[in-house]
Amino acid sequence: MIQCPRGTRDFLPDELEKRRHYEAALRDVVLRHGFREIETPIFEEAELFILRSGPNVLKELYAFKDKGDRDIALRPEMTAPVVRAFVNGMSNDPKPIKVFYFGQCFRYERPQAGRYREFFQFGAEIIGSATPETDAEAIATAAAMIKALGLNEYRVRIGHIGVLRQRIADIGVPKERTAEVLQKLDKKLYDEARPILEEIGVSQGDIDALFALTETVGGPEVLDSAPLGEAGEYLREVVSYLNVMGVTDIEIDLGVVRGLDYYTGMVFEAEAPALGAEKQICGGGSYSLSELFGGEKVFSTGFAVGFDRALLAMEKEGIGYARKGIDYYVIPVSEDVRKQAFGIVTKLRDAGKSADIDIMGRKMGKALKYAAGIPARYAVIVGASELEKGVVTLRDMESGDQKEIPLADL
Ligand code: HAM
């Protein structure tokens, strides 16, 4: 038997209906926040991702040569494609440009719970603005999306990669080794970061101070204790806007590093602790990419919710979804009314109702059982003697009550 490729999934109708439902809930949130939808190709020139996505993304890239010998990659994320599309076709539009997207991304990772090779992101980008308001707006939109899914158990951690990058540069780490150090700090692998820093020649005092900085975690008040200068002031301002927007369940964590290389300032992550190892359900921050793709340097802020992980977190919280079903299921009682029954189901559909009909000539008991499984709200039982009187039998599938109603009323 041929299975779907490792790390990918089929979404059968029950699952897909649920996913579409929550996708619509997220769509509703971003539309209410003034974002407009954008779609880019699923594959791009590999260079788009190689330019600035960082070593993690590179080793996970699904890249191949096409028949024209071009280096192509399936998109591992959608920020770079969206910024490319901005440079190609939107760079003269009034700023800020607020766009959102939903679609699959591909990373050649080792599959495990919550980590797939094909997964879905619901993300948003605010292009062309670099203010605390921009960052607050992005974080508030992400928080509203997580809330709209009904999730209660999650944490939003806000940091500033600019502070870390500056500190790493100040203690003498050359540019080409910054990503390597950040990667270790991201995973809090201090034992692995220390020898790298020692080899570069950083003093023990500076190493300890760098680690201490990444351990600056807590409420907004920690911004007062760490010597952060302008960045601290900036984050304080972001937090004060978030307060006004009712986003108060946040934590400052200067150890938020992010796995991608393009971030420049504020960075944030949301995690659902119930998910264990793969608990990050959203990640984002401010960045600049457009200059790499041939455009002017433009600052932006964005984020992406890991749709699959968010749904897993909802399951862990016991948030259920019941199949919607249909309004009517039409059951002809006998062969001689079969054609009329098709006329009835067509009228129901034309009137905007969702309606289905028995097409297998099942007996009443089995047909009702099938209708209950859909589930159908009502069964419309079409019999010959009733039709002669101009009526059909309407069965309430919840209560089991039946009554005859004129066809015209139906
Ligand atoms: P990211 O943190 O790499 O950021 O991915 C965003 C989210 O996608 C993660 O928080 C996670 O929930 C989900 N995710 C990542 N990899 C997998 C996987 N293998 N399986 C399932 N879910 C996964 C970005 O991609 C940035 N483009 C976000 C952004 C937008 N930054 C600025 N604008």
CSV table of C-alpha atoms and ligand atoms in Angstrom, one decimal:
chain,number,residue,atom,x,y,z
A,1,MET,CA,0.0,0.0,0.0
A,2,ILE,CA,1.4,3.4,-0.9
A,3,GLN,CA,1.3,5.8,2.1
A,4,CYS,CA,1.6,9.6,2.1
A,5,PRO,CA,5.3,10.7,2.3
A,6,ARG,CA,6.9,10.8,5.8
A,7,GLY,CA,6.1,13.9,7.7
A,8,THR,CA,3.0,14.7,5.6
A,9,ARG,CA,-0.7,14.0,6.4
A,10,ASP,CA,-4.0,13.5,4.6
A,11,PHE,CA,-6.8,15.6,6.0
A,12,LEU,CA,-9.9,13.5,5.9
A,13,PRO,CA,-13.2,15.3,5.8
A,14,ASP,CA,-13.8,15.3,9.6
A,15,GLU,CA,-10.4,16.8,10.3
A,16,LEU,CA,-10.5,19.1,7.3
A,17,GLU,CA,-13.9,20.5,8.3
A,18,LYS,CA,-12.5,21.3,11.7
A,19,ARG,CA,-9.4,22.9,10.2
A,20,ARG,CA,-11.4,25.1,7.8
A,21,HIS,CA,-13.6,26.2,10.7
A,22,TYR,CA,-10.6,27.4,12.7
A,23,GLU,CA,-8.9,28.8,9.6
A,24,ALA,CA,-12.1,30.9,9.2
A,25,ALA,CA,-11.9,32.0,12.8
A,26,LEU,CA,-8.3,33.2,12.3
A,27,ARG,CA,-9.2,34.9,9.0
A,28,ASP,CA,-12.0,36.8,10.8
A,29,VAL,CA,-9.5,38.1,13.3
A,30,VAL,CA,-6.9,39.4,10.8
A,31,LEU,CA,-9.6,40.9,8.6
A,32,ARG,CA,-10.9,42.8,11.7
A,33,HIS,CA,-7.3,44.0,12.3
A,34,GLY,CA,-7.1,45.5,8.8
A,35,PHE,CA,-4.9,42.9,7.1
A,36,ARG,CA,-5.6,41.8,3.5
A,37,GLU,CA,-4.8,38.4,2.1
A,38,ILE,CA,-1.8,37.6,-0.1
A,39,GLU,CA,-0.8,34.4,-1.9
A,40,THR,CA,2.6,33.5,-3.2
A,41,PRO,CA,3.9,30.4,-5.0
A,42,ILE,CA,4.5,27.2,-3.0
A,43,PHE,CA,8.0,27.0,-4.6
A,44,GLU,CA,10.5,29.7,-5.1
A,45,GLU,CA,14.0,30.2,-6.4
A,46,ALA,CA,16.1,28.5,-3.6
A,47,GLU,CA,18.2,31.7,-3.3
A,48,LEU,CA,15.3,33.5,-1.8
A,49,PHE,CA,15.6,31.4,1.4
A,50,ILE,CA,19.4,30.9,1.3
A,51,LEU,CA,20.1,34.7,1.4
A,52,ARG,CA,19.0,35.3,5.0
A,53,SER,CA,17.1,32.5,6.6
A,54,GLY,CA,19.9,31.1,8.6
A,55,PRO,CA,21.6,27.7,9.0
A,56,ASN,CA,18.6,25.9,10.5
A,57,VAL,CA,16.4,26.7,7.5
A,58,LEU,CA,19.2,25.8,5.1
A,59,LYS,CA,19.7,22.3,6.3
A,60,GLU,CA,15.9,21.8,6.3
A,61,LEU,CA,15.3,23.2,2.9
A,62,TYR,CA,13.4,21.0,0.4
A,63,ALA,CA,15.5,22.1,-2.6
A,64,PHE,CA,15.9,20.5,-6.0
A,65,LYS,CA,16.8,21.3,-9.6
A,66,ASP,CA,13.9,21.7,-12.0
A,67,LYS,CA,14.1,20.5,-15.6
A,68,GLY,CA,15.5,23.9,-16.7
A,69,ASP,CA,18.4,23.4,-14.2
A,70,ARG,CA,17.1,26.1,-11.9
A,71,ASP,CA,17.6,25.7,-8.1
A,72,ILE,CA,14.1,25.6,-6.7
A,73,ALA,CA,12.9,25.2,-3.1
A,74,LEU,CA,9.6,24.5,-1.5
A,75,ARG,CA,8.9,27.4,0.8
A,76,PRO,CA,10.0,26.7,4.4
A,77,GLU,CA,8.2,29.9,5.6
A,78,MET,CA,6.4,32.7,4.0
A,79,THR,CA,8.0,35.9,5.1
A,80,ALA,CA,10.7,35.9,2.5
A,81,PRO,CA,8.2,35.2,-0.4
A,82,VAL,CA,5.9,38.0,0.9
A,83,VAL,CA,8.7,40.5,1.0
A,84,ARG,CA,9.8,39.4,-2.5
A,85,ALA,CA,6.2,40.0,-3.7
A,86,PHE,CA,6.3,43.4,-2.0
A,87,VAL,CA,9.6,44.3,-3.8
A,88,ASN,CA,8.2,43.0,-7.1
A,89,GLY,CA,4.8,44.5,-7.0
A,90,MET,CA,3.8,46.5,-4.0
A,91,SER,CA,6.8,48.7,-3.1
A,92,ASN,CA,5.0,51.9,-4.2
A,93,ASP,CA,1.8,51.2,-2.3
A,94,PRO,CA,1.0,53.4,0.7
A,95,LYS,CA,2.6,52.2,3.9
A,96,PRO,CA,2.1,50.4,6.1
A,97,ILE,CA,1.1,47.4,4.0
A,98,LYS,CA,-0.7,44.8,6.1
A,99,VAL,CA,-1.0,41.4,4.6
A,100,PHE,CA,-1.9,37.9,5.9
A,101,TYR,CA,-1.5,34.4,4.4
A,102,PHE,CA,-2.5,30.9,5.1
A,103,GLY,CA,-0.7,27.9,3.5
A,104,GLN,CA,1.6,25.0,3.7
A,105,CYS,CA,5.3,25.2,4.3
A,106,PHE,CA,7.9,22.5,4.0
A,107,ARG,CA,10.9,21.7,6.2
A,108,TYR,CA,12.9,18.6,6.0
A,109,GLU,CA,12.9,17.9,9.7
A,110,ARG,CA,12.7,14.7,11.7
A,111,PRO,CA,9.0,14.2,12.1
A,112,GLN,CA,7.5,13.9,15.6
A,113,ALA,CA,4.5,15.0,17.4
A,114,GLY,CA,3.8,18.6,16.3
A,115,ARG,CA,6.7,18.6,13.8
A,116,TYR,CA,5.9,17.8,10.2
A,117,ARG,CA,7.7,18.1,6.9
A,118,GLU,CA,4.5,19.7,5.5
A,119,PHE,CA,2.8,22.0,7.9
A,120,PHE,CA,0.6,25.1,7.8
A,121,GLN,CA,1.2,28.6,8.8
A,122,PHE,CA,-1.2,31.4,9.3
A,123,GLY,CA,0.8,34.5,9.3
A,124,ALA,CA,0.7,38.3,8.9
A,125,GLU,CA,3.2,41.0,8.0
A,126,ILE,CA,3.1,44.7,8.5
A,127,ILE,CA,5.5,46.1,5.9
A,128,GLY,CA,7.1,49.5,5.8
A,129,SER,CA,6.7,50.7,9.4
A,130,ALA,CA,9.2,50.6,12.3
A,131,THR,CA,7.5,51.9,15.4
A,132,PRO,CA,6.6,50.4,18.8
A,133,GLU,CA,3.0,50.7,17.6
A,134,THR,CA,3.8,48.4,14.7
A,135,ASP,CA,5.3,45.8,16.9
A,136,ALA,CA,2.4,46.1,19.4
A,137,GLU,CA,-0.1,45.7,16.6
A,138,ALA,CA,1.6,42.5,15.4
A,139,ILE,CA,1.7,41.0,18.9
A,140,ALA,CA,-1.9,42.0,19.7
A,141,THR,CA,-3.1,40.5,16.4
A,142,ALA,CA,-1.3,37.2,17.2
A,143,ALA,CA,-2.7,37.2,20.7
A,144,ALA,CA,-6.2,37.8,19.4
A,145,MET,CA,-5.8,34.9,17.0
A,146,ILE,CA,-4.7,32.5,19.8
A,147,LYS,CA,-7.7,33.7,21.9
A,148,ALA,CA,-10.1,33.2,19.0
A,149,LEU,CA,-9.1,29.6,18.9
A,150,GLY,CA,-10.2,29.3,22.5
A,151,LEU,CA,-6.7,28.5,23.9
A,152,ASN,CA,-6.2,29.4,27.5
A,153,GLU,CA,-2.9,27.7,28.3
A,154,TYR,CA,-0.3,29.8,26.5
A,155,ARG,CA,2.5,32.2,27.2
A,156,VAL,CA,3.7,35.1,25.0
A,157,ARG,CA,7.4,36.0,25.5
A,158,ILE,CA,8.8,39.2,24.1
A,159,GLY,CA,12.5,39.9,23.6
A,160,HIS,CA,14.8,42.0,21.5
A,161,ILE,CA,17.3,40.4,19.2
A,162,GLY,CA,18.9,43.7,18.5
A,163,VAL,CA,20.2,43.8,22.1
A,164,LEU,CA,21.7,40.4,21.9
A,165,ARG,CA,23.2,41.0,18.5
A,166,GLN,CA,24.8,44.2,19.7
A,167,ARG,CA,26.1,42.6,22.9
A,168,ILE,CA,27.6,39.7,20.8
A,169,ALA,CA,29.3,42.2,18.5
A,170,ASP,CA,30.6,44.2,21.4
A,171,ILE,CA,32.3,41.3,23.0
A,172,GLY,CA,34.2,40.6,19.8
A,173,VAL,CA,32.2,37.8,18.0
A,174,PRO,CA,32.8,38.3,14.3
A,175,LYS,CA,29.7,38.7,12.1
A,176,GLU,CA,30.0,35.3,10.4
A,177,ARG,CA,29.9,33.5,13.7
A,178,THR,CA,26.9,35.4,15.2
A,179,ALA,CA,24.3,33.0,13.9
A,180,GLU,CA,26.2,30.0,15.4
A,181,VAL,CA,26.3,31.6,18.8
A,182,LEU,CA,22.6,32.8,18.6
A,183,GLN,CA,21.6,29.3,17.7
A,184,LYS,CA,23.1,27.9,20.9
A,185,LEU,CA,21.6,30.6,23.0
A,186,ASP,CA,18.2,30.0,21.4
A,187,LYS,CA,18.2,26.5,22.7
A,188,LYS,CA,19.9,27.6,26.0
A,189,LEU,CA,22.8,25.3,25.2
A,190,TYR,CA,25.3,27.3,27.3
A,191,ASP,CA,27.7,24.4,27.6
A,192,GLU,CA,28.0,24.4,23.8
A,193,ALA,CA,28.0,28.2,23.5
A,194,ARG,CA,30.9,28.6,26.0
A,195,PRO,CA,33.6,26.7,24.0
A,196,ILE,CA,32.6,28.6,20.8
A,197,LEU,CA,32.9,31.9,22.6
A,198,GLU,CA,36.2,30.9,24.3
A,199,GLU,CA,37.7,29.8,20.9
A,200,ILE,CA,36.8,33.3,19.5
A,201,GLY,CA,38.6,34.7,22.5
A,202,VAL,CA,35.8,36.2,24.5
A,203,SER,CA,36.6,36.7,28.2
A,204,GLN,CA,34.8,34.6,30.9
A,205,GLY,CA,33.3,37.7,32.4
A,206,ASP,CA,31.8,38.7,29.0
A,207,ILE,CA,30.5,35.2,28.4
A,208,ASP,CA,28.8,35.1,31.8
A,209,ALA,CA,27.3,38.6,31.3
A,210,LEU,CA,26.0,37.5,27.9
A,211,PHE,CA,24.4,34.4,29.4
A,212,ALA,CA,22.9,36.5,32.2
A,213,LEU,CA,21.4,38.8,29.6
A,214,THR,CA,19.5,35.9,27.9
A,215,GLU,CA,18.3,34.9,31.4
A,216,THR,CA,16.5,38.3,31.8
A,217,VAL,CA,13.0,37.0,32.1
A,218,GLY,CA,9.9,38.2,33.9
A,219,GLY,CA,7.3,40.9,33.9
A,220,PRO,CA,7.9,44.2,32.2
A,221,GLU,CA,9.6,45.5,35.3
A,222,VAL,CA,12.7,43.4,34.4
A,223,LEU,CA,13.3,46.0,31.6
A,224,ASP,CA,14.3,48.4,34.4
A,225,SER,CA,16.9,46.2,35.9
A,226,ALA,CA,18.8,45.3,32.8
A,227,PRO,CA,21.0,47.9,31.1
A,228,LEU,CA,19.2,48.0,27.8
A,229,GLY,CA,19.3,51.6,26.8
A,230,GLU,CA,17.2,52.5,23.8
A,231,ALA,CA,16.0,48.9,23.3
A,232,GLY,CA,14.6,48.8,26.8
A,233,GLU,CA,12.8,52.1,26.3
A,234,TYR,CA,11.4,50.8,23.0
A,235,LEU,CA,10.1,47.5,24.6
A,236,ARG,CA,8.6,49.5,27.4
A,237,GLU,CA,6.7,51.5,24.8
A,238,VAL,CA,5.5,48.3,23.0
A,239,VAL,CA,4.3,46.9,26.3
A,240,SER,CA,2.4,50.1,27.2
A,241,TYR,CA,0.5,49.9,23.9
A,242,LEU,CA,-0.2,46.2,24.5
A,243,ASN,CA,-1.6,47.2,27.9
A,244,VAL,CA,-4.1,49.6,26.3
A,245,MET,CA,-5.1,46.8,23.9
A,246,GLY,CA,-5.8,44.4,26.7
A,247,VAL,CA,-2.8,42.2,26.0
A,248,THR,CA,-1.4,41.9,29.5
A,249,ASP,CA,-0.6,38.2,29.8
A,250,ILE,CA,3.0,38.7,28.4
A,251,GLU,CA,6.4,38.1,29.6
A,252,ILE,CA,9.7,39.8,28.8
A,253,ASP,CA,12.4,37.2,27.9
A,254,LEU,CA,15.6,38.6,26.4
A,255,GLY,CA,16.6,35.0,25.6
A,256,VAL,CA,14.0,34.8,22.8
A,257,VAL,CA,16.4,34.3,19.8
A,258,ARG,CA,14.2,32.9,17.0
A,259,GLY,CA,15.4,30.3,14.5
A,260,LEU,CA,15.6,32.6,11.5
A,261,ASP,CA,18.3,35.1,10.8
A,262,TYR,CA,16.5,38.1,9.5
A,263,TYR,CA,15.2,39.6,12.7
A,264,THR,CA,16.6,43.0,13.8
A,265,GLY,CA,14.7,44.2,16.8
A,266,MET,CA,11.7,43.0,18.8
A,267,VAL,CA,11.1,39.3,18.6
A,268,PHE,CA,8.3,37.3,20.2
A,269,GLU,CA,7.1,33.7,20.6
A,270,ALA,CA,3.9,32.1,21.9
A,271,GLU,CA,4.1,28.7,23.4
A,272,ALA,CA,1.6,26.2,24.7
A,273,PRO,CA,3.5,24.3,27.5
A,274,ALA,CA,1.1,21.3,27.2
A,275,LEU,CA,2.7,20.5,23.9
A,276,GLY,CA,6.0,19.5,25.4
A,277,ALA,CA,9.1,19.6,23.1
A,278,GLU,CA,7.3,21.3,20.1
A,279,LYS,CA,5.4,23.8,22.1
A,280,GLN,CA,6.0,27.0,20.1
A,281,ILE,CA,2.7,27.8,18.4
A,282,CYS,CA,3.6,31.3,17.1
A,283,GLY,CA,6.8,33.2,16.3
A,284,GLY,CA,7.6,36.6,14.9
A,285,GLY,CA,9.4,39.9,15.2
A,286,SER,CA,10.7,42.9,13.3
A,287,TYR,CA,13.0,42.4,10.4
A,288,SER,CA,14.4,43.8,7.2
A,289,LEU,CA,14.7,41.7,4.1
A,290,SER,CA,13.6,43.8,1.1
A,291,GLU,CA,17.2,45.1,0.5
A,292,LEU,CA,18.3,41.5,-0.1
A,293,PHE,CA,15.8,41.0,-2.9
A,294,GLY,CA,16.7,44.1,-4.8
A,295,GLY,CA,14.4,46.6,-3.1
A,296,GLU,CA,15.0,49.5,-0.8
A,297,LYS,CA,15.6,48.7,2.9
A,298,VAL,CA,12.2,48.6,4.5
A,299,PHE,CA,11.5,47.6,8.1
A,300,SER,CA,8.6,45.3,8.8
A,301,THR,CA,7.1,43.2,11.6
A,302,GLY,CA,5.3,40.0,11.3
A,303,PHE,CA,4.5,36.6,12.8
A,304,ALA,CA,3.2,33.2,11.9
A,305,VAL,CA,1.0,30.9,13.9
A,306,GLY,CA,1.8,27.3,13.5
A,307,PHE,CA,-1.7,26.2,12.6
A,308,ASP,CA,-1.1,22.4,13.2
A,309,ARG,CA,0.5,23.0,16.6
A,310,ALA,CA,-2.2,25.4,17.7
A,311,LEU,CA,-4.8,22.8,16.9
A,312,LEU,CA,-2.8,20.2,18.8
A,313,ALA,CA,-2.7,22.5,21.8
A,314,MET,CA,-6.5,22.9,21.5
A,315,GLU,CA,-6.9,19.2,21.6
A,316,LYS,CA,-4.8,19.0,24.7
A,317,GLU,CA,-7.0,21.6,26.3
A,318,GLY,CA,-10.1,19.5,25.4
A,319,ILE,CA,-11.5,22.0,23.0
A,320,GLY,CA,-13.7,19.8,20.8
A,321,TYR,CA,-15.3,20.4,17.4
A,322,ALA,CA,-18.6,18.8,16.4
A,323,ARG,CA,-19.2,18.1,12.7
A,324,LYS,CA,-21.6,20.6,11.3
A,325,GLY,CA,-23.8,18.3,9.3
A,326,ILE,CA,-26.5,19.4,6.9
A,327,ASP,CA,-30.0,20.8,7.1
A,328,TYR,CA,-32.0,18.0,5.4
A,329,TYR,CA,-31.7,14.4,4.3
A,330,VAL,CA,-34.4,13.3,1.8
A,331,ILE,CA,-35.6,9.7,1.9
A,332,PRO,CA,-37.9,8.3,-0.7
A,333,VAL,CA,-40.0,5.6,0.9
A,334,SER,CA,-40.6,3.7,-2.4
A,335,GLU,CA,-39.3,3.4,-5.9
A,336,ASP,CA,-42.3,5.2,-7.4
A,337,VAL,CA,-41.5,8.5,-5.6
A,338,ARG,CA,-37.8,8.5,-6.2
A,339,LYS,CA,-37.8,11.0,-9.0
A,340,GLN,CA,-40.1,13.4,-7.1
A,341,ALA,CA,-37.7,13.1,-4.1
A,342,PHE,CA,-34.9,14.3,-6.4
A,343,GLY,CA,-37.1,17.3,-7.3
A,344,ILE,CA,-37.6,18.0,-3.6
A,345,VAL,CA,-33.9,17.9,-2.7
A,346,THR,CA,-33.1,20.2,-5.7
A,347,LYS,CA,-35.7,22.8,-4.4
A,348,LEU,CA,-34.1,22.7,-1.0
A,349,ARG,CA,-30.7,23.2,-2.4
A,350,ASP,CA,-31.9,26.0,-4.7
A,351,ALA,CA,-33.4,27.7,-1.6
A,352,GLY,CA,-30.0,27.8,0.0
A,353,LYS,CA,-30.3,24.9,2.3
A,354,SER,CA,-27.8,22.1,2.6
A,355,ALA,CA,-29.6,18.9,1.6
A,356,ASP,CA,-28.7,15.4,0.6
A,357,ILE,CA,-30.7,12.4,-0.6
A,358,ASP,CA,-30.5,8.7,-0.5
A,359,ILE,CA,-28.9,7.4,-3.7
A,360,MET,CA,-28.6,3.8,-2.8
A,361,GLY,CA,-32.2,2.8,-2.5
A,362,ARG,CA,-31.8,2.0,1.3
A,363,LYS,CA,-34.7,0.9,3.5
A,364,MET,CA,-36.1,3.5,5.8
A,365,GLY,CA,-34.3,2.3,9.0
A,366,LYS,CA,-30.9,2.3,7.3
A,367,ALA,CA,-31.5,5.6,5.6
A,368,LEU,CA,-32.4,7.2,8.9
A,369,LYS,CA,-29.3,5.8,10.5
A,370,TYR,CA,-27.2,7.2,7.7
A,371,ALA,CA,-28.9,10.6,8.1
A,372,ALA,CA,-28.2,10.6,11.9
A,373,GLY,CA,-24.6,9.9,11.2
A,374,ILE,CA,-24.1,12.9,8.9
A,375,PRO,CA,-25.7,14.4,11.0
A,376,ALA,CA,-28.8,15.9,9.3
A,377,ARG,CA,-31.0,18.2,11.3
A,378,TYR,CA,-34.2,16.9,9.6
A,379,ALA,CA,-35.1,13.9,7.5
A,380,VAL,CA,-37.7,14.6,4.8
A,381,ILE,CA,-39.6,11.4,4.2
A,382,VAL,CA,-41.3,11.2,0.8
A,383,GLY,CA,-44.1,8.7,0.5
A,384,ALA,CA,-46.6,8.1,-2.3
A,385,SER,CA,-49.8,8.7,-0.4
A,386,GLU,CA,-48.4,11.8,1.3
A,387,LEU,CA,-47.3,13.2,-2.0
A,388,GLU,CA,-50.8,12.8,-3.3
A,389,LYS,CA,-52.0,15.0,-0.5
A,390,GLY,CA,-49.2,17.5,-1.3
A,391,VAL,CA,-47.3,16.8,2.0
A,392,VAL,CA,-44.1,15.2,3.1
A,393,THR,CA,-43.1,13.9,6.6
A,394,LEU,CA,-40.6,16.0,8.4
A,395,ARG,CA,-38.6,14.2,11.1
A,396,ASP,CA,-36.7,16.2,13.7
A,397,MET,CA,-33.5,14.1,13.9
A,398,GLU,CA,-32.7,15.4,17.4
A,399,SER,CA,-36.1,14.8,19.1
A,400,GLY,CA,-37.4,12.1,16.8
A,401,ASP,CA,-40.7,14.0,16.4
A,402,GLN,CA,-42.4,13.6,13.1
A,403,LYS,CA,-45.1,15.7,11.4
A,404,GLU,CA,-46.6,16.1,8.0
A,405,ILE,CA,-46.0,19.5,6.4
A,406,PRO,CA,-47.2,20.8,3.1
A,407,LEU,CA,-44.5,20.6,0.4
A,408,ALA,CA,-45.0,24.3,-0.3
A,409,ASP,CA,-44.1,25.1,3.3
A,410,LEU,CA,-41.0,23.0,3.2
B,1,HAM,P1,8.9,30.1,12.6
B,1,HAM,O1,9.0,30.2,14.1
B,1,HAM,O2,10.0,29.4,12.0
B,1,HAM,O3,8.7,31.5,12.0
B,1,HAM,O4,7.6,29.3,12.3
B,1,HAM,C1,6.4,29.8,12.8
B,1,HAM,C2,5.6,28.7,13.4
B,1,HAM,O5,5.4,27.6,12.5
B,1,HAM,C3,6.3,28.1,14.6
B,1,HAM,O6,6.1,28.8,15.8
B,1,HAM,C4,5.6,26.7,14.7
B,1,HAM,O7,4.4,26.8,15.4
B,1,HAM,C5,5.3,26.4,13.3
B,1,HAM,N1,6.3,25.4,12.7
B,1,HAM,C6,7.5,25.6,12.3
B,1,HAM,N2,8.1,24.4,11.9
B,1,HAM,C7,7.1,23.5,12.0
B,1,HAM,C8,7.0,22.1,11.6
B,1,HAM,N3,8.1,21.4,11.1
B,1,HAM,N4,5.9,21.4,11.9
B,1,HAM,C9,4.8,22.1,12.4
B,1,HAM,N5,4.8,23.4,12.7
B,1,HAM,C10,6.0,24.1,12.5
B,1,HAM,C11,8.5,31.8,10.7
B,1,HAM,O8,8.4,30.9,9.9
B,1,HAM,C12,8.5,33.2,10.4
B,1,HAM,N6,8.3,33.4,8.9
B,1,HAM,C13,7.5,34.0,11.2
B,1,HAM,C14,7.5,35.4,10.9
B,1,HAM,C15,6.6,36.1,10.1
B,1,HAM,N7,8.4,36.3,11.3
B,1,HAM,C16,8.1,37.5,10.7
B,1,HAM,N8,7.0,37.4,10.0
